[in-house]
Amino acid sequence: MNAQVNAPVEAPVSAGVSAQVSDKTMTADAAVSRLADGMTLGIGGWGSRRKPMALVRALLRSGISDLTVVSCGGPDVGMLAAAGRIRRLVAPFVTLDSIPLEPHYRAARERGTLELTEIDEAMFLWGLRAAANRLPFLPLRAGLGSDVMRVNPGLRTVTSPYDDGETFVAVPALRLDAALVHVNRADRRGNGQYLGPDPYFDDLFCEAADAAYVSCERVVETAELTKAAAPQTLLVKRHTVTGVVEAPNGAHFTSCAPDYARDEAAQREYATTPWTEFATRFLAEAPLGGRT
């Protein structure tokens, strides 16, 4: 998302200083153990694409609850909503892509078990950018004259201080206590690489959060990240990352292009099975990518 992306540089290790200090690898359970009830949690990916499902599974196995979840929602939101872990959701949509409306999220909304702050995609993006840049808000035209202002009465407008005098929506920063994202490759220092067609907002989730945990299909040496891919694929910067979790197949059943497509059969099973029945199997299975 940034205009300029630089390749990661290996930091020299001073004499007497262990290289372990820059090794951020940990298990999914260790990452989740650093979260707490009541946090504002950002979850990367988009709909049913490159969701950090290994981390979501670990979160579901924990007792953490009362969360404010910020997400371009997919099964991450559906599962956490069905399990009663979400107090408030901030999202532009919740979908399984090939199944337009996420059924477990829909059921939770119909039961009234969570609060919803629904904003459009541009507002969502600008809110993350404001938080990433440590700004209280950013001005945006999107939303003016639409029902998004009516259903979000807390939104404010600002007037340009320049001669144009234009009115904008003042989109508040979506500041996060923690973020969970999934990428194709990462090194031990926290540089994260996407190899698919879309970065989504994963870099902004990490930049907007006080702590960010990145799962990946494979942990590689830093130099390997740019051997067969352009530096622009280095989406997530190590200074924004707290922990790295190696989780092969860690986005399943969502897609993680080009490593694998969405598992449509598994997604249909999830969508058509009562949550308690699905959760019994899902949480009892071996953790995605081996041990958590």
Coordinates of C-alpha atoms in Angstrom, one line a residue:
M1 CA 0.0 0.0 0.0
N2 CA 3.0 2.3 0.6
A3 CA 4.4 4.2 -2.4
Q4 CA 7.9 3.0 -1.8
V5 CA 8.8 -0.5 -0.6
N6 CA 12.4 -1.3 0.3
A7 CA 13.9 -4.8 0.5
P8 CA 14.7 -5.9 4.0
V9 CA 18.2 -5.4 5.2
E10 CA 19.9 -7.9 7.5
A11 CA 20.9 -6.0 10.7
P12 CA 24.4 -6.8 11.9
V13 CA 24.7 -8.6 15.2
S14 CA 27.0 -6.9 17.6
A15 CA 29.7 -8.9 19.3
G16 CA 28.3 -10.7 22.3
V17 CA 24.7 -10.1 21.3
S18 CA 22.8 -13.3 20.4
A19 CA 21.1 -13.4 17.0
Q20 CA 18.1 -14.9 18.9
V21 CA 17.1 -11.3 19.9
S22 CA 15.7 -10.8 16.4
D23 CA 14.0 -14.2 16.1
K24 CA 10.3 -13.5 16.4
T25 CA 9.0 -17.0 15.7
M26 CA 6.5 -18.5 18.1
T27 CA 3.5 -20.9 18.1
A28 CA 0.0 -19.8 17.4
D29 CA -1.0 -20.6 21.0
A30 CA 1.9 -18.4 22.3
A31 CA 0.7 -15.5 20.1
V32 CA -2.9 -15.8 21.3
S33 CA -1.7 -16.1 24.9
R34 CA -0.6 -12.4 24.6
L35 CA -4.1 -11.3 23.8
A36 CA -6.7 -10.5 26.5
D37 CA -10.5 -10.0 27.0
G38 CA -11.8 -6.7 25.8
M39 CA -9.2 -6.0 23.2
T40 CA -9.7 -4.4 19.8
L41 CA -8.5 -7.0 17.4
G42 CA -7.8 -6.5 13.7
I43 CA -8.0 -9.6 11.4
G44 CA -6.5 -9.4 7.9
G45 CA -7.5 -11.0 4.7
W46 CA -10.6 -10.3 2.7
G47 CA -13.9 -12.2 2.9
S48 CA -12.8 -15.8 2.4
R49 CA -9.3 -15.0 1.1
R50 CA -6.0 -15.3 3.0
K51 CA -7.6 -15.3 6.5
P52 CA -5.3 -16.2 9.4
M53 CA -7.3 -19.3 10.3
A54 CA -4.6 -21.1 12.3
L55 CA -4.5 -18.0 14.6
V56 CA -8.3 -17.8 14.6
R57 CA -8.5 -21.5 15.6
A58 CA -6.0 -20.9 18.5
L59 CA -8.1 -17.9 19.5
L60 CA -11.3 -20.0 19.6
R61 CA -9.5 -22.6 21.7
S62 CA -8.7 -19.8 24.3
G63 CA -11.2 -18.3 26.6
I64 CA -10.7 -14.8 25.2
S65 CA -13.9 -12.9 24.7
D66 CA -15.6 -9.5 24.7
L67 CA -13.6 -8.5 21.6
T68 CA -14.1 -5.6 19.3
V69 CA -13.2 -7.1 15.9
V70 CA -12.1 -5.0 13.0
S71 CA -12.2 -7.0 9.7
C72 CA -13.2 -7.3 6.1
G73 CA -15.1 -10.2 7.4
G74 CA -15.2 -13.8 6.4
P75 CA -15.3 -17.0 8.3
D76 CA -13.1 -15.4 11.0
V77 CA -16.0 -13.2 12.0
G78 CA -18.5 -15.9 11.5
M79 CA -16.7 -18.3 13.8
L80 CA -16.0 -15.8 16.5
A81 CA -19.5 -14.4 16.4
A82 CA -21.0 -17.9 16.6
A83 CA -18.8 -18.7 19.6
G84 CA -20.0 -15.5 21.4
R85 CA -16.5 -13.9 21.4
I86 CA -17.4 -10.6 19.7
R87 CA -18.9 -7.7 21.6
R88 CA -18.6 -5.2 18.7
L89 CA -17.8 -5.7 15.0
V90 CA -16.4 -2.9 12.8
A91 CA -16.6 -4.1 9.1
P92 CA -17.6 -3.0 5.6
F93 CA -19.0 -6.5 4.9
V94 CA -19.0 -10.1 6.0
T95 CA -19.0 -12.7 3.2
L96 CA -17.7 -16.1 2.2
D97 CA -17.3 -14.8 -1.4
S98 CA -18.8 -17.9 -3.2
I99 CA -21.5 -17.8 -0.4
P100 CA -22.5 -14.2 -0.4
L101 CA -23.7 -13.8 3.2
E102 CA -21.7 -15.5 6.0
P103 CA -24.4 -17.7 7.7
H104 CA -23.0 -17.9 11.2
Y105 CA -22.5 -14.1 11.3
R106 CA -26.0 -13.6 10.0
A107 CA -27.4 -15.8 12.7
A108 CA -25.5 -13.9 15.4
R109 CA -26.9 -10.6 14.0
E110 CA -30.4 -11.9 14.0
R111 CA -30.0 -13.0 17.6
G112 CA -28.7 -9.5 18.4
T113 CA -25.6 -10.9 20.2
L114 CA -23.1 -8.3 18.9
E115 CA -23.0 -4.6 18.1
L116 CA -22.2 -3.6 14.5
T117 CA -20.4 -0.5 13.2
E118 CA -20.9 -0.8 9.4
I119 CA -18.9 1.5 7.3
D120 CA -18.0 1.4 3.6
E121 CA -14.7 0.1 2.3
A122 CA -13.2 3.5 1.7
M123 CA -13.9 4.6 5.3
F124 CA -12.5 1.3 6.5
L125 CA -9.3 1.9 4.5
W126 CA -9.0 5.5 5.6
G127 CA -9.6 4.5 9.3
L128 CA -6.7 2.0 9.1
R129 CA -4.5 4.6 7.4
A130 CA -5.3 7.2 10.0
A131 CA -4.3 4.7 12.8
A132 CA -1.2 3.6 10.9
N133 CA -0.1 7.2 10.8
R134 CA -1.1 8.0 14.4
L135 CA -3.7 10.5 13.3
P136 CA -7.1 10.9 15.0
F137 CA -8.9 11.0 11.7
L138 CA -8.6 11.5 7.9
P139 CA -11.0 13.4 5.6
L140 CA -12.9 11.5 3.0
R141 CA -15.7 12.3 0.5
A142 CA -17.1 8.7 0.6
G143 CA -20.2 8.5 2.8
L144 CA -21.6 12.0 2.2
G145 CA -25.2 11.9 1.2
S146 CA -25.5 8.2 2.0
D147 CA -27.2 6.2 4.8
V148 CA -23.8 5.4 6.2
M149 CA -24.0 8.8 8.0
R150 CA -27.5 8.0 9.3
V151 CA -26.6 4.5 10.7
N152 CA -23.4 5.9 12.2
P153 CA -24.6 9.1 14.0
G154 CA -21.2 9.3 15.7
L155 CA -19.5 10.2 12.5
R156 CA -18.5 13.9 12.1
T157 CA -17.7 16.1 9.2
V158 CA -15.0 18.7 8.8
T159 CA -14.6 21.7 6.5
S160 CA -11.5 22.4 4.5
P161 CA -9.6 25.3 5.9
Y162 CA -8.6 26.4 2.4
D163 CA -10.4 28.4 -0.2
D164 CA -12.5 25.5 -1.5
G165 CA -14.3 25.2 1.8
E166 CA -15.3 21.6 1.0
T167 CA -17.0 19.4 3.5
F168 CA -15.6 15.9 4.2
V169 CA -16.4 13.0 6.5
A170 CA -13.9 12.9 9.3
V171 CA -13.2 9.1 9.4
P172 CA -11.9 8.2 12.9
A173 CA -8.7 6.1 13.2
L174 CA -9.3 2.4 13.6
R175 CA -6.6 1.9 16.3
L176 CA -6.0 -1.7 17.2
D177 CA -4.6 -3.4 20.3
A178 CA -3.5 -6.3 18.2
A179 CA -3.6 -7.6 14.6
L180 CA -3.6 -11.1 13.1
V181 CA -2.7 -11.6 9.5
H182 CA -1.6 -14.4 7.2
V183 CA 0.9 -14.2 4.3
N184 CA 2.7 -16.6 2.0
R185 CA 6.2 -16.2 3.3
A186 CA 8.0 -14.5 6.2
D187 CA 11.4 -14.5 7.7
R188 CA 12.2 -14.8 11.4
R189 CA 12.5 -11.1 11.9
G190 CA 9.0 -10.4 10.8
N191 CA 9.3 -9.3 7.1
G192 CA 6.1 -10.7 5.5
Q193 CA 5.6 -11.4 1.8
Y194 CA 2.4 -11.9 -0.2
L195 CA 2.6 -13.7 -3.6
G196 CA -1.0 -13.5 -4.6
P197 CA -2.8 -10.9 -6.7
D198 CA -3.9 -8.6 -3.8
P199 CA -2.2 -7.3 -0.7
Y200 CA -5.6 -6.6 0.9
F201 CA -5.1 -4.3 3.9
D202 CA -2.7 -6.6 5.8
D203 CA 0.2 -4.1 6.1
L204 CA -2.1 -1.4 7.4
F205 CA -3.6 -3.8 10.0
C206 CA 0.0 -4.4 11.3
E207 CA 0.8 -0.7 11.2
A208 CA -2.4 0.3 13.0
A209 CA -1.8 -2.2 15.9
D210 CA 0.2 -2.0 19.1
A211 CA 1.1 -5.7 18.5
A212 CA 0.9 -7.7 15.2
Y213 CA 1.1 -11.5 14.8
V214 CA 1.8 -12.8 11.3
S215 CA 1.3 -16.4 10.3
C216 CA 2.8 -17.7 7.1
E217 CA 2.9 -20.7 4.9
R218 CA 6.6 -21.0 5.3
V219 CA 9.4 -19.2 7.2
V220 CA 12.4 -18.6 5.0
E221 CA 15.8 -16.9 5.2
T222 CA 15.6 -13.2 4.5
A223 CA 17.6 -13.4 1.3
E224 CA 15.2 -16.0 -0.1
L225 CA 12.3 -13.5 0.0
T226 CA 13.5 -11.6 -3.1
K227 CA 15.1 -14.5 -5.0
A228 CA 12.1 -15.2 -7.2
A229 CA 9.8 -12.3 -6.3
A230 CA 9.9 -8.5 -6.6
P231 CA 10.7 -6.4 -3.5
Q232 CA 7.2 -4.9 -3.8
T233 CA 5.8 -8.2 -2.5
L234 CA 7.4 -7.5 0.9
L235 CA 4.1 -6.3 2.2
V236 CA 4.6 -6.4 6.0
K237 CA 7.7 -4.7 7.6
R238 CA 9.5 -6.3 10.4
H239 CA 9.3 -3.2 12.7
T240 CA 5.5 -3.6 12.8
V241 CA 5.6 -7.3 13.7
T242 CA 5.6 -8.8 17.2
G243 CA 5.5 -12.5 16.4
V244 CA 5.8 -14.9 13.4
V245 CA 4.0 -18.2 13.3
E246 CA 4.8 -20.8 10.7
A247 CA 1.5 -22.4 9.7
P248 CA 1.5 -24.4 6.5
N249 CA -2.1 -24.4 5.2
G250 CA -2.8 -21.8 7.8
A251 CA -5.4 -20.0 5.8
H252 CA -7.5 -23.1 5.1
F253 CA -10.4 -23.3 4.2
T254 CA -10.0 -19.8 2.8
S255 CA -7.7 -19.3 -0.2
C256 CA -4.0 -18.4 -0.1
A257 CA -3.1 -17.8 -3.7
P258 CA -0.9 -19.0 -5.3
D259 CA -0.2 -21.6 -2.7
Y260 CA -3.8 -23.0 -2.8
A261 CA -7.3 -22.1 -3.7
R262 CA -10.3 -21.9 -1.4
D263 CA -11.5 -25.3 -0.3
E264 CA -15.1 -24.9 -1.5
A265 CA -16.2 -28.3 -0.1
A266 CA -14.9 -27.5 3.4
Q267 CA -16.5 -24.0 3.2
R268 CA -19.9 -25.5 2.2
E269 CA -19.6 -27.9 5.2
Y270 CA -18.9 -25.0 7.5
A271 CA -21.7 -22.9 6.1
T272 CA -24.3 -25.7 6.3
T273 CA -23.4 -27.3 9.7
P274 CA -24.7 -25.9 13.0
W275 CA -21.9 -24.1 14.7
T276 CA -21.7 -26.3 17.8
E277 CA -21.4 -29.4 15.7
F278 CA -18.8 -27.9 13.4
A279 CA -16.8 -26.4 16.3
T280 CA -16.6 -29.8 18.0
R281 CA -14.8 -31.2 15.0
F282 CA -12.9 -28.0 14.0
L283 CA -11.4 -27.4 17.4
A284 CA -10.6 -31.1 18.0
E285 CA -8.6 -31.5 14.8
A286 CA -4.9 -31.3 14.7
P287 CA -3.8 -27.6 14.5
L288 CA -3.3 -26.2 11.0
G289 CA 0.3 -26.5 10.0
G290 CA 1.2 -28.9 12.8
R291 CA 1.6 -27.9 16.4
T292 CA 0.3 -24.5 17.7

